[in-house]
Every structure is written in C-alpha cells, then in structure tokens.
CSV table of C-alpha atoms and ligand atoms in Angstrom, one decimal:
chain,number,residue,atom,x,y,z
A,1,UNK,CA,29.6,-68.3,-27.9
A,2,UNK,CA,30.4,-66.8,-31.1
A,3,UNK,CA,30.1,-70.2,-33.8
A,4,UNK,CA,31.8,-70.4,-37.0
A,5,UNK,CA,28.6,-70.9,-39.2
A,6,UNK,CA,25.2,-71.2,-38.6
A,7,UNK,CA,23.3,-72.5,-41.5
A,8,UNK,CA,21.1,-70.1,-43.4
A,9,UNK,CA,17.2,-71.0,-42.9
A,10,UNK,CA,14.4,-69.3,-44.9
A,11,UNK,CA,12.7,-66.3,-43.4
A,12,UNK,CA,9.5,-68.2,-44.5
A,13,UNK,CA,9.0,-71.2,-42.7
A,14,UNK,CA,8.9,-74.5,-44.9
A,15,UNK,CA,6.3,-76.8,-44.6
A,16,UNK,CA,7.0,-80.1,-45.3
A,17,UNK,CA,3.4,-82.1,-45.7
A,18,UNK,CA,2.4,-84.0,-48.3
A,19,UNK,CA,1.1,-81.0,-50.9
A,20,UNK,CA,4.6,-79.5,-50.6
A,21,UNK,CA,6.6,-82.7,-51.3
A,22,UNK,CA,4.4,-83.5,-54.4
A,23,UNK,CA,4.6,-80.0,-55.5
A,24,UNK,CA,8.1,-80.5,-55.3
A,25,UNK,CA,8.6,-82.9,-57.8
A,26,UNK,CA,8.4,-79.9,-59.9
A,27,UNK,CA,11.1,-77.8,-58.9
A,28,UNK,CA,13.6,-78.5,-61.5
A,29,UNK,CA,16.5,-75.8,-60.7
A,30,UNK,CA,15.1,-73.3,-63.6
A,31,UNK,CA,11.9,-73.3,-61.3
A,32,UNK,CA,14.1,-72.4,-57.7
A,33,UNK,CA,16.6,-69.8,-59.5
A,34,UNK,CA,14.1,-68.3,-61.7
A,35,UNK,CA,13.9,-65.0,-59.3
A,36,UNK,CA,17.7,-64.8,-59.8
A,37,UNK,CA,19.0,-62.8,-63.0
A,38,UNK,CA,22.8,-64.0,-62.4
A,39,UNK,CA,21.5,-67.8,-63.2
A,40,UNK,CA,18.7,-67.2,-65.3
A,41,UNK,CA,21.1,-65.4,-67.8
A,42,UNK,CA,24.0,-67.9,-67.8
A,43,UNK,CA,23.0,-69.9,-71.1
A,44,UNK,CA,23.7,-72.9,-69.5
A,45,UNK,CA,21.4,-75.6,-67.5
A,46,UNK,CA,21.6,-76.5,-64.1
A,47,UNK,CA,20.2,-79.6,-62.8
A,48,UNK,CA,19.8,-80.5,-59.0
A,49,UNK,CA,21.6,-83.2,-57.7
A,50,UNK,CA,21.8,-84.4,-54.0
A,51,UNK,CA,25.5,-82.8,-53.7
A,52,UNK,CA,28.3,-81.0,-55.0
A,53,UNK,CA,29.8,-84.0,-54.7
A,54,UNK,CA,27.5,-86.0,-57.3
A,55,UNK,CA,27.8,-83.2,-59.5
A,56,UNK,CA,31.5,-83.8,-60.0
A,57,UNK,CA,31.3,-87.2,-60.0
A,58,UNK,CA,28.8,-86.5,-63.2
A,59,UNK,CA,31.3,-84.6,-64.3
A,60,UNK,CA,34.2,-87.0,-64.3
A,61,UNK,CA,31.9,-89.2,-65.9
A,62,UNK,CA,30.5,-87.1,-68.6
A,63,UNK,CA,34.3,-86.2,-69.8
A,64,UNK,CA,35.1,-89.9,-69.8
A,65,UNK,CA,38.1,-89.6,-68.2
A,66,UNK,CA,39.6,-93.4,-68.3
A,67,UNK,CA,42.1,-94.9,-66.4
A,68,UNK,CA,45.7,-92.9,-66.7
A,69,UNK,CA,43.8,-89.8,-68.2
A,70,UNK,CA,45.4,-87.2,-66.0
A,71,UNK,CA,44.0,-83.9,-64.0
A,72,UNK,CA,45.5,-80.7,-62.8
A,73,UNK,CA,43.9,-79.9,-59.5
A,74,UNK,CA,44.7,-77.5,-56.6
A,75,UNK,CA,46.3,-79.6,-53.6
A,76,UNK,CA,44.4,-77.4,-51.6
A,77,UNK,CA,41.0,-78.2,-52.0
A,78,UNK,CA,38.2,-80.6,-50.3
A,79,UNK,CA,38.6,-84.3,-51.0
A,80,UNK,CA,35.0,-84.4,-53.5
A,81,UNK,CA,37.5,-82.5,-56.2
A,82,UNK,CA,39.8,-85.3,-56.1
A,83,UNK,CA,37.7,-88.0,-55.4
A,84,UNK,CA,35.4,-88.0,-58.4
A,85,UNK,CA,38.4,-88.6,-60.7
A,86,UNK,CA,40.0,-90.5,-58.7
A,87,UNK,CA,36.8,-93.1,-59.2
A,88,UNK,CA,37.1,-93.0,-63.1
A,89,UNK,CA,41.2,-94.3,-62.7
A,90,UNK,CA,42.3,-90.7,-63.5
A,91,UNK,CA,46.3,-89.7,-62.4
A,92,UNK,CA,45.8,-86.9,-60.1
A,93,UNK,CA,48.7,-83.5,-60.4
A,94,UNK,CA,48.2,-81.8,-57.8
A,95,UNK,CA,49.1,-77.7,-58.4
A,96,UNK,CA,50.5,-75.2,-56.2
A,97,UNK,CA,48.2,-72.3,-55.1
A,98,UNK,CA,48.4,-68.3,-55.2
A,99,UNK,CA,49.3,-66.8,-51.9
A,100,UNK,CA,46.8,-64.2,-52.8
A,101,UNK,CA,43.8,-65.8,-53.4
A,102,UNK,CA,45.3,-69.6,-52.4
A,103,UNK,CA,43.7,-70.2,-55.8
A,104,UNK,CA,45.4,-72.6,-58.4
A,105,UNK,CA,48.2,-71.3,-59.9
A,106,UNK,CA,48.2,-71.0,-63.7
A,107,UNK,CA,52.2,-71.4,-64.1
A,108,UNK,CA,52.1,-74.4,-61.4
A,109,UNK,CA,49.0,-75.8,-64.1
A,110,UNK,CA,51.5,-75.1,-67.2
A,111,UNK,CA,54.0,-77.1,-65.7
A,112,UNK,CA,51.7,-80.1,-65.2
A,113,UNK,CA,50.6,-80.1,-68.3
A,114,UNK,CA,50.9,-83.1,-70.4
A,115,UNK,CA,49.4,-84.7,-74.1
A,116,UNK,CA,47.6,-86.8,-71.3
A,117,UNK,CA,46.0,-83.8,-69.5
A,118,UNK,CA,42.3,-84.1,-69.6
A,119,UNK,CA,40.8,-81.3,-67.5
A,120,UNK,CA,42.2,-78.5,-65.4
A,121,UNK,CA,40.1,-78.0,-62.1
A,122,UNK,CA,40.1,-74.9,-60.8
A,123,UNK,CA,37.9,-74.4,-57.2
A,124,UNK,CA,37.1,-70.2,-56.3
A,125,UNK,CA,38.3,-70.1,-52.9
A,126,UNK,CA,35.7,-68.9,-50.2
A,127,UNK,CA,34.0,-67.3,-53.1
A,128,UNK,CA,37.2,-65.5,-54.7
A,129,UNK,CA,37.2,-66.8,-58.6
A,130,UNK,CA,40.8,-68.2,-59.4
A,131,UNK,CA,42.5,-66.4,-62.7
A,132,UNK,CA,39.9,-67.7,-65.1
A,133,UNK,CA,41.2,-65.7,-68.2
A,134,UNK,CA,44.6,-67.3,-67.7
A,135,UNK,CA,43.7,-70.9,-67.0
A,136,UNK,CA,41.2,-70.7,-70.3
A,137,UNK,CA,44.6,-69.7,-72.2
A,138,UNK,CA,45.9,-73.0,-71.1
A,139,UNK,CA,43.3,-75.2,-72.2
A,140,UNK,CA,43.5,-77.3,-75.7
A,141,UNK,CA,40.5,-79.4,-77.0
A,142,UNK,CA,42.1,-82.4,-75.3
A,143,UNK,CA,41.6,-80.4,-72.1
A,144,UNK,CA,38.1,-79.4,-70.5
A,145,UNK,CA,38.1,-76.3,-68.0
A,146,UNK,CA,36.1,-77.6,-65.0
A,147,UNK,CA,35.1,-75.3,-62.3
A,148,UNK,CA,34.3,-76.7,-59.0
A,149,UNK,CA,32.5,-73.4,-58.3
A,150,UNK,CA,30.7,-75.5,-55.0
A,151,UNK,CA,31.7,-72.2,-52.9
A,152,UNK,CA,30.6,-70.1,-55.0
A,153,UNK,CA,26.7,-69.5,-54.9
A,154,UNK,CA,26.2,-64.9,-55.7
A,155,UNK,CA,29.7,-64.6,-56.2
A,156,UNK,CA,30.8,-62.9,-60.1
A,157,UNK,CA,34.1,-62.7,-62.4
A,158,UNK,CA,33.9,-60.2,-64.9
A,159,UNK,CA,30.4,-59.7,-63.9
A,160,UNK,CA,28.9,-62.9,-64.6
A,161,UNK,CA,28.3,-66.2,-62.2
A,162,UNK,CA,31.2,-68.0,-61.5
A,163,UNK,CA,30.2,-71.8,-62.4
A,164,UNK,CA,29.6,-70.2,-65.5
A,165,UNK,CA,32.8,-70.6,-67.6
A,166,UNK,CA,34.2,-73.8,-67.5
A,167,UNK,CA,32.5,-76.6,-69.8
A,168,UNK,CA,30.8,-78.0,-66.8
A,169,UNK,CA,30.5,-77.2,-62.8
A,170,UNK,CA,29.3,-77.6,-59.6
A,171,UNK,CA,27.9,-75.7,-56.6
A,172,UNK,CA,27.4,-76.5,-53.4
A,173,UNK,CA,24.2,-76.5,-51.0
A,174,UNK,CA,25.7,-78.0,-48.2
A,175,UNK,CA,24.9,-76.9,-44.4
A,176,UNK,CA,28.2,-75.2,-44.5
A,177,UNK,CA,27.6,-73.3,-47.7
A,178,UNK,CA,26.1,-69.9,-47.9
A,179,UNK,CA,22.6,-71.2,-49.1
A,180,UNK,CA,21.6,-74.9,-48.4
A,181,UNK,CA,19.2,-77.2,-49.0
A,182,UNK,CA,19.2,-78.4,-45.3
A,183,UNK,CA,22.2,-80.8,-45.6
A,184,UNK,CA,23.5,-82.0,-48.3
A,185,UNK,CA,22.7,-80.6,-51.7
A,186,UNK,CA,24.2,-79.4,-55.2
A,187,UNK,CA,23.7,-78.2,-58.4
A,188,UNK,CA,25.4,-79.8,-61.3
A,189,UNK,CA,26.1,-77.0,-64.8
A,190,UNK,CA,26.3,-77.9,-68.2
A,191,UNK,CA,26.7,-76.0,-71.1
A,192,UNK,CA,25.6,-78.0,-74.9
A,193,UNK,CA,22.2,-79.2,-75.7
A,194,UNK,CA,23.8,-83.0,-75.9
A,195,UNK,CA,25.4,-82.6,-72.5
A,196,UNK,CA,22.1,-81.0,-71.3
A,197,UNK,CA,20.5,-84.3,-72.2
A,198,UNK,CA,23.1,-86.7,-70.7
A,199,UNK,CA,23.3,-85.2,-67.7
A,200,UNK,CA,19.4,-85.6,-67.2
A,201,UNK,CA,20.2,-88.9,-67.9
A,202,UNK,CA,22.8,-89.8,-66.0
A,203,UNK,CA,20.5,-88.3,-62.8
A,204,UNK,CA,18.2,-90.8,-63.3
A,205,UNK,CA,19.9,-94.0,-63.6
A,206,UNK,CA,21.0,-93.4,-66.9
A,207,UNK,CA,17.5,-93.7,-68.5
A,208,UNK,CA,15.2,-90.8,-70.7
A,209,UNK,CA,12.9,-90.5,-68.0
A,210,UNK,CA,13.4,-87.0,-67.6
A,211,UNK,CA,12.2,-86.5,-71.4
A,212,UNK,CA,9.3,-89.0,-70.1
A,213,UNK,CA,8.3,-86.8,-67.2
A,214,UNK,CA,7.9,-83.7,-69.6
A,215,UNK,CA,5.4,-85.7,-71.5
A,216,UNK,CA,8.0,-86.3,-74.7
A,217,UNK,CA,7.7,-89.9,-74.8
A,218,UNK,CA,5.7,-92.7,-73.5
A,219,UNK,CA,8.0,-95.0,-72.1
A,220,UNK,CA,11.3,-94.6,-70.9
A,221,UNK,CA,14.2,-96.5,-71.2
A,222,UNK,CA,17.9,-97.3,-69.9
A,223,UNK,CA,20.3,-95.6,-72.3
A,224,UNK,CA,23.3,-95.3,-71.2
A,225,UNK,CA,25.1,-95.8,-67.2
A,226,UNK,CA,24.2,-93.6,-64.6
A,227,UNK,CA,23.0,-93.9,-61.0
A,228,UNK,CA,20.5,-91.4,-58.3
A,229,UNK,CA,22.1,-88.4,-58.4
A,230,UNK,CA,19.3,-86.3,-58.2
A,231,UNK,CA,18.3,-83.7,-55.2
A,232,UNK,CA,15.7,-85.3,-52.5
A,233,UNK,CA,11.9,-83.5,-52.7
A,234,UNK,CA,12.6,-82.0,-48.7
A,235,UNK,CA,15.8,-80.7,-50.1
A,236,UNK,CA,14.3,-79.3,-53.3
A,237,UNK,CA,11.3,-77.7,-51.2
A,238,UNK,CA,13.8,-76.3,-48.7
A,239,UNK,CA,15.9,-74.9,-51.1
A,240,UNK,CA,13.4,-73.0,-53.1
A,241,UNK,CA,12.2,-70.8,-50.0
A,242,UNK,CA,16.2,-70.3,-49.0
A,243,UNK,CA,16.4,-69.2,-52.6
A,244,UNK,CA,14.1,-66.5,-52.5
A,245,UNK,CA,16.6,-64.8,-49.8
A,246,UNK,CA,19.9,-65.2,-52.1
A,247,UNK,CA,20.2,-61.8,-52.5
A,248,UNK,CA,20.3,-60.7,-49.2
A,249,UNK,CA,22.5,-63.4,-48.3
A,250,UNK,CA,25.1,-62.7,-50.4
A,251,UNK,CA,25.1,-59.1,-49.7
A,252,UNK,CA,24.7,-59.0,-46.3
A,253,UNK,CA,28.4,-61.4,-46.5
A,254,UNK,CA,30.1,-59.2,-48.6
A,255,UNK,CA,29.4,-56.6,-46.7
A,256,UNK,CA,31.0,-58.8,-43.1
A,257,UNK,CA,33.3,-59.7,-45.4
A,258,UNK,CA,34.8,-56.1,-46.3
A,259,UNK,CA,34.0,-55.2,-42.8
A,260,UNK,CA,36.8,-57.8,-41.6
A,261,UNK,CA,39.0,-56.4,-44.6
A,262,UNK,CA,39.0,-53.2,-43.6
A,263,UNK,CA,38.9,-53.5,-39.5
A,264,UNK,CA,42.0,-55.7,-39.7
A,265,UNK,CA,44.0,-54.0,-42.7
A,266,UNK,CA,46.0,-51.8,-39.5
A,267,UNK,CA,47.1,-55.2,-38.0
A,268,UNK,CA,48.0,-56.6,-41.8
A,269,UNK,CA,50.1,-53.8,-42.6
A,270,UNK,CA,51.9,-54.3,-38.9
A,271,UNK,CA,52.9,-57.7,-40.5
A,272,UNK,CA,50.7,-59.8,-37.5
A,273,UNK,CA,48.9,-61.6,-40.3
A,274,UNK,CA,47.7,-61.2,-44.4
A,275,UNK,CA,44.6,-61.3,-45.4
A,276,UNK,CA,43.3,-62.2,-48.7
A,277,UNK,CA,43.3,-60.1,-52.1
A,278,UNK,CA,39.8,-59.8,-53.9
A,279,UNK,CA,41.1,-58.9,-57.8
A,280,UNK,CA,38.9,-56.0,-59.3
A,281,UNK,CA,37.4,-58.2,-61.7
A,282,UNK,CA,35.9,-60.2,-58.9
A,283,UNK,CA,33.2,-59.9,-56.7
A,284,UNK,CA,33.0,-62.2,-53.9
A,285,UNK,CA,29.9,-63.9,-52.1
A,286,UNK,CA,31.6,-63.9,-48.6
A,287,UNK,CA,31.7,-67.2,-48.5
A,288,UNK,CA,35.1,-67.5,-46.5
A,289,UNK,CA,36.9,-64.9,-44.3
A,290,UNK,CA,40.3,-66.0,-43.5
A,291,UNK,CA,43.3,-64.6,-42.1
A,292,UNK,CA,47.3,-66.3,-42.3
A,293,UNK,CA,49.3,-66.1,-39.4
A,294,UNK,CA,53.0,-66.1,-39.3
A,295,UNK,CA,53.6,-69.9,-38.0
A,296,UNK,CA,51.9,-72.8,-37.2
A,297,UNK,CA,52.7,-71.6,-33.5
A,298,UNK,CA,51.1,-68.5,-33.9
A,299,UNK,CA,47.8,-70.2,-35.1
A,300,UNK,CA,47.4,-72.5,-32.5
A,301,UNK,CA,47.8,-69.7,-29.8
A,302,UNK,CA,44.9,-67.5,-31.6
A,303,UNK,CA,42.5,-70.3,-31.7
A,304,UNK,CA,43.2,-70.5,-28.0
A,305,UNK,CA,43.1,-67.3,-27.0
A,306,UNK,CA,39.7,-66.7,-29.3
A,307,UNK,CA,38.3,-70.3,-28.2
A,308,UNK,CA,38.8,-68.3,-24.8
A,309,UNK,CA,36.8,-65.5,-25.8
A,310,UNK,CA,34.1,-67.8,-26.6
A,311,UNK,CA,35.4,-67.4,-30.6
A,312,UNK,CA,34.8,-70.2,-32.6
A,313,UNK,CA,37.6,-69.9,-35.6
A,314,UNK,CA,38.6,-73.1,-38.0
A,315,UNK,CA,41.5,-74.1,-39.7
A,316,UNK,CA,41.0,-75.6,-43.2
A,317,UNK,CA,42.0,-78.2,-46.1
A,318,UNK,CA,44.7,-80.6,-45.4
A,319,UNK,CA,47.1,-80.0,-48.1
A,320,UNK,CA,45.8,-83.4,-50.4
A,321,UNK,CA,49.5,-84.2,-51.4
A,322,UNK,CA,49.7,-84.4,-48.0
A,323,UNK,CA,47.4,-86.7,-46.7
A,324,UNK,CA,48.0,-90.3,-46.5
A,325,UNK,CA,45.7,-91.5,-49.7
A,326,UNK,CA,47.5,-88.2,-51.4
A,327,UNK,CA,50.5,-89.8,-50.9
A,328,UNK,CA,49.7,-93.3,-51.8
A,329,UNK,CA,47.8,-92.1,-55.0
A,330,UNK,CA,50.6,-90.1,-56.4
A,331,UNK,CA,53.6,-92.5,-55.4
A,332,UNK,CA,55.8,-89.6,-53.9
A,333,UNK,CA,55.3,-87.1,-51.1
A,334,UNK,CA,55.5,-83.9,-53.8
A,335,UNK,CA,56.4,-80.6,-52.4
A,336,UNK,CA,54.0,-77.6,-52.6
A,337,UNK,CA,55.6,-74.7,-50.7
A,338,UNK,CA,52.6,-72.2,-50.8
A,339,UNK,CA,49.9,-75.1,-50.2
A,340,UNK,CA,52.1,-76.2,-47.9
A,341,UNK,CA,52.7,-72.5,-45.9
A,342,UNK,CA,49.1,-71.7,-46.4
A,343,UNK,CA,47.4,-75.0,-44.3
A,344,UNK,CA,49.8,-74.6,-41.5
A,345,UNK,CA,48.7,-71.2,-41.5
A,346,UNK,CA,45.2,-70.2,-42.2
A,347,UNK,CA,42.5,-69.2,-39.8
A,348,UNK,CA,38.8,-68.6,-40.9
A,349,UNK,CA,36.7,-66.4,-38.6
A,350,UNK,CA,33.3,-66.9,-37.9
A,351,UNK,CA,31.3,-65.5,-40.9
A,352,UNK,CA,27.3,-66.1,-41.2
A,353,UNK,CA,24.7,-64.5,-42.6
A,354,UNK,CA,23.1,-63.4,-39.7
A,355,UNK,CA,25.7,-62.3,-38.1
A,356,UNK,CA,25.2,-58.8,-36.4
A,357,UNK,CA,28.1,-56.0,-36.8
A,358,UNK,CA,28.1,-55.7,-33.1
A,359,UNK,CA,29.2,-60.0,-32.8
A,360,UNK,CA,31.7,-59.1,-35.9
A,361,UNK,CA,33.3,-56.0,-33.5
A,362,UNK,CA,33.5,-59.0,-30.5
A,363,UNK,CA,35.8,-60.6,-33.3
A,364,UNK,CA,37.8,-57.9,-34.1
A,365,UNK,CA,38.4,-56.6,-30.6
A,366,UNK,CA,39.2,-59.9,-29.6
A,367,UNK,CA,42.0,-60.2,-32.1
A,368,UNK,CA,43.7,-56.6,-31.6
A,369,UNK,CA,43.4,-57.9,-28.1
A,370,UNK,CA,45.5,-60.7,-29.1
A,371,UNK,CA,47.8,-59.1,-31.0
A,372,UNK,CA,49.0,-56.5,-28.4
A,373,UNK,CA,50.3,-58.7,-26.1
B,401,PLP,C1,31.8,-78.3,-50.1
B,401,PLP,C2,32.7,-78.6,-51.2
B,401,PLP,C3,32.5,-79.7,-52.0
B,401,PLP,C4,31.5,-80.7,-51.8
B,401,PLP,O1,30.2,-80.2,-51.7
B,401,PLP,P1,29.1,-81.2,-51.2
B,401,PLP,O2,27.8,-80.5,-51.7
B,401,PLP,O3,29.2,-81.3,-49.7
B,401,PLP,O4,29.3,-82.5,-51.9
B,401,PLP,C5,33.3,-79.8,-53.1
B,401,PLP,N1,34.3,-79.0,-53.4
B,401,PLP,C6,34.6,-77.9,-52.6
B,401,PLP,C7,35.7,-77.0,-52.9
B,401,PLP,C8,33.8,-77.7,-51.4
B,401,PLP,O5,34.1,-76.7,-50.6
C-alpha cells in the first residue's frame, strides 16, 4: 500500500522523560526555529500554541472582530478559517478561488468588499502563496490582511516566509502537515511589540505571566481575557528535534513535487487532467500535489482504479458555502463556480517526505495506466 501521508518523525529519536519535559518549558518558538534563517529573519514573533486552529482563534480575537464585523474568506478552505470568526459573531463572505492555484481570488475579494470588512483571509494552498501583492492593494486600515499560512511551513513568496506578510498568521503542526509536533500543534505570528505582548497574554489565560517567567516581574496578574492556547511540553520537545530536519523536508517535497509536475505534464497537455501553476515568485514547500479531473465521474473511477493499485489518493475541502452550517450561516446557498468545479474535481496523490522516487514512479505508472484505457 502506497498511503497518502505518513507523518514526518525526527531522524533523532525523542526522549520523552522527565529532564526533557522540564527542559522543555524552555522552548519558546525562537528557541526550536533558531537553526532556520527563513524564520529567524522575519521581524516578527512566533509563539507556540497547541494548533493552527488556536492561532486563529487568537487572531479573531486580537482584531476584535464583533458581532456583524464581516470577513472575506476562500470557500475553499478547512473549517478552522471559518470557525474562529464565526466564534467572535463575525458575517462570513465567502470568495471564489483561482483555477490556477485554487487560491482566493483578489477580484471575487473586491466584490465582497464592504465599509464593514474587517479582515481578508487568504490560505496558500498546499504550499502555493495566493496573490499576496494584489490582496495587500485591497486592504484599507479598517481591513487587516490575515494569512492562514497553516500549510505553509519552508514554503517563500518573493523570497521570504509566507506567514510573513499579513498583520498576523498561523501555521500548522498537525500530523497531516509537513512538520508536526506529533498531533496537533501551531504556531501563532505577530508582527508589533503591543501585539507581541497580547498575544503572550492571551496564551496564558489572559494574564502577564509570560513577562513573569522571564523574571520581569514578581507576580503576575489577569489582564485582559484569554484562555490555554499554548503548545503542550511533549509537543514542544517533539517539535524541536522534527525542526532540526526542516530543511530537508521541504526540499526533499519540492523536489516529489516537481517530479509529479513534470512526469504528468504529457497527460495535462492531452487534456486527461490540470495540474496546478506555481507563479515564479513562489516557491512551494510541497505540501500538496493535486491533480483535477474532468468530472466528478472521472474522479471517482481514478480513486478506484488507484485504490486497486494499492494507491491511497484523497479528495479535499467541502466547498464551505456548501456545507450545511455554510448554508445556515450565510442565509442563501451562494454560488461559486470555480470552488464549486474544483471540489467535485480534485485529487491529491500520495506526497511524504520519505517517499522514495521508485513509490512516486508506482504512482505515475499507475495513472498513464489509467488514462490509456
Ligand atoms: C490544517 C489547517 C488548519 C488547522 O490546523 P490545526 O493545526 O489542525 O488546527 C487551518 N487552516 C488550514 C488551511 C489547514 O489546512
């Protein structure tokens, strides 16, 4: 059997006894990405959290979106996006994607826009940033840029790390993700000294203990509302040996990643299916290698005929507009052709980053095989 994913694990074992978990408590996340230029030059601060998902919802919090304050978000993203505004009573408007990265859609995000727009949410699909220049065009002070880069761990726009540009973001260590912190796990980005400062407090139950810890003050105290958002000790200890191997991670990806590009570009250009289009000003971490087919149909044959093979390949996001709370949240059933084409269609292959060139071939072979008949 050739699985989807197989979670990355350190090429060091980690120890988990009671020196490492106390030593842990140390690892703040300038301590685990301190080996890794692309973070250590961002001239922002990330703080650990225990998911991506936290990390938004400190983000929703920390703009202070209220109730009616309204969002511009891709329909076709994972429910955390959504659900973190959804929590603060924010209106949800749901953009159409790109058909060539299935990315937001900057003109679909000018259309939504409104005097009550708040924030603009972008997600990089399966590593490929969404059109970052054009989306920060739209913005107005009323309106944040807020990247939910969780896909993104090694992957660059315009040279520097995605999660990077928006006032605030997230990324992902989730078992799915290219780099985890054994389960769940995220990282949550802010830019301002001030924010800095809240968001530390917010991770710990709204109170200055972090300031406390570092030996600035002797007691610490509740100051504002907040809950446990930060990253467990295993998690933290876990993640800092998976760190170490980042690099090779992300390259070895890349390269399976332009691998696939390239093998299938002959069945592309016959029409059997499209693949994806990685902009020169991006550089993806090969987080996601997906192919569209020509119909629903079509899909569900190939995922037989692989599944046959001993293939393991996975469909993705349900359109949100789509879903029954999408629909009861926005009132309407709204209509998103590409979002719409693009989850009836999509197929990811099995991508991981140990993955050996001789499995990827089994893949390839397997869907020329397909194809011909
Ligand atoms: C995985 C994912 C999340 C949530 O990440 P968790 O760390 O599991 O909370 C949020 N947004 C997107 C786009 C994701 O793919």
């Amino acid at each position: 059997m050739i699985p989807y994913h197989i979670p990355y694990m350190p090429k060091e074992d980690v120890v988990l006894d009671a020196a490492t978990l106390t030593a842990a408590k140390k690892y703040d996340a300038a301590a685990i990405f301190d080996a890794i230029p692309m973070y250590q030059n961002m001239a922002s601060r990330m703080l650990l959290t225990h998911s991506a998902a936290a990390a938004l919802e400190m983000m929703a919090m920390m703009a202070n979106i209220q109730p009616g304050d309204e969002i511009i978000l891709p329909a076709f993203t994972y429910v955390a996006t959504a659900n973190a505004f959804v929590r603060q009573g924010a209106v949800l408007r749901f953009a159409d994607i790109e058909m060539e990265t299935l990315n937001i859609d900057p003109q679909s995000v000018e259309t939504l826009m409104t005097a009550k727009t708040r924030a603009i949410i972008p997600i990089h699909y399966g590593g490929i940033a969404a059109d970052i220049r054009r989306l920060q065009k739209l913005q107005s002070t009323q309106c944040l840029l807020l990247e939910d880069a969780a896909h993104t761990l090694g992957a660059t726009y315009d040279g520097k790390a995605l999660g990077s540009f928006g006032d605030m973001s997230c990324i992902s260590f989730h078992e799915s993700k290219n780099i985890t912190s054994a389960g769940n796990g995220g990282a949550l980005i802010v830019k301002e000294a001030q924010a800095v400062r809240e968001a530390e407090e917010m991770l710990y139950q709204g109170t200055d203990r972090e300031a406390f810890m570092r030996g600035e003050i002797s007691r610490y105290h509740w100051q504002r509302i907040g809950s446990a958002f930060e990253m467990g000790l295993a998690a933290r200890a876990f993640l800092k040996a998976a760190i170490v191997d980042m690099s090779w991670v992300t390259e070895h990806r890349r390269a399976l990643w332009w691998r696939y590009q390239h093998a299938l570009e002959p069945l592309s250009k016959q029409g059997y299916l499209k693949l994806a289009k990685c902009p020169d000003t991006v550089q993806t971490n090969g987080h996601i290698f997906y192919i569209c087919l020509e119909s629903a149909e079509t899909r569900e044959m190939l995922m037989t005929y692989l599944f046959s093979k001993g293939i393991e390949a996975r469909t993705h996001y349900e359109p949100l507009h789509l879903s029954r709370f999408g629909i009861a949240i926005s009132g309407k059933k709204l209509v998103l052709p590409n979002t719409e084409t693009v989850g009836k269609t999509l197929l990811r292959l099995p991508l991981y980053a140990d993955m050996t060139t001789a499995l990827q071939d089994e893949v390839i072979d397997a869907l020329f095989e397909f194809f011909k008949h």
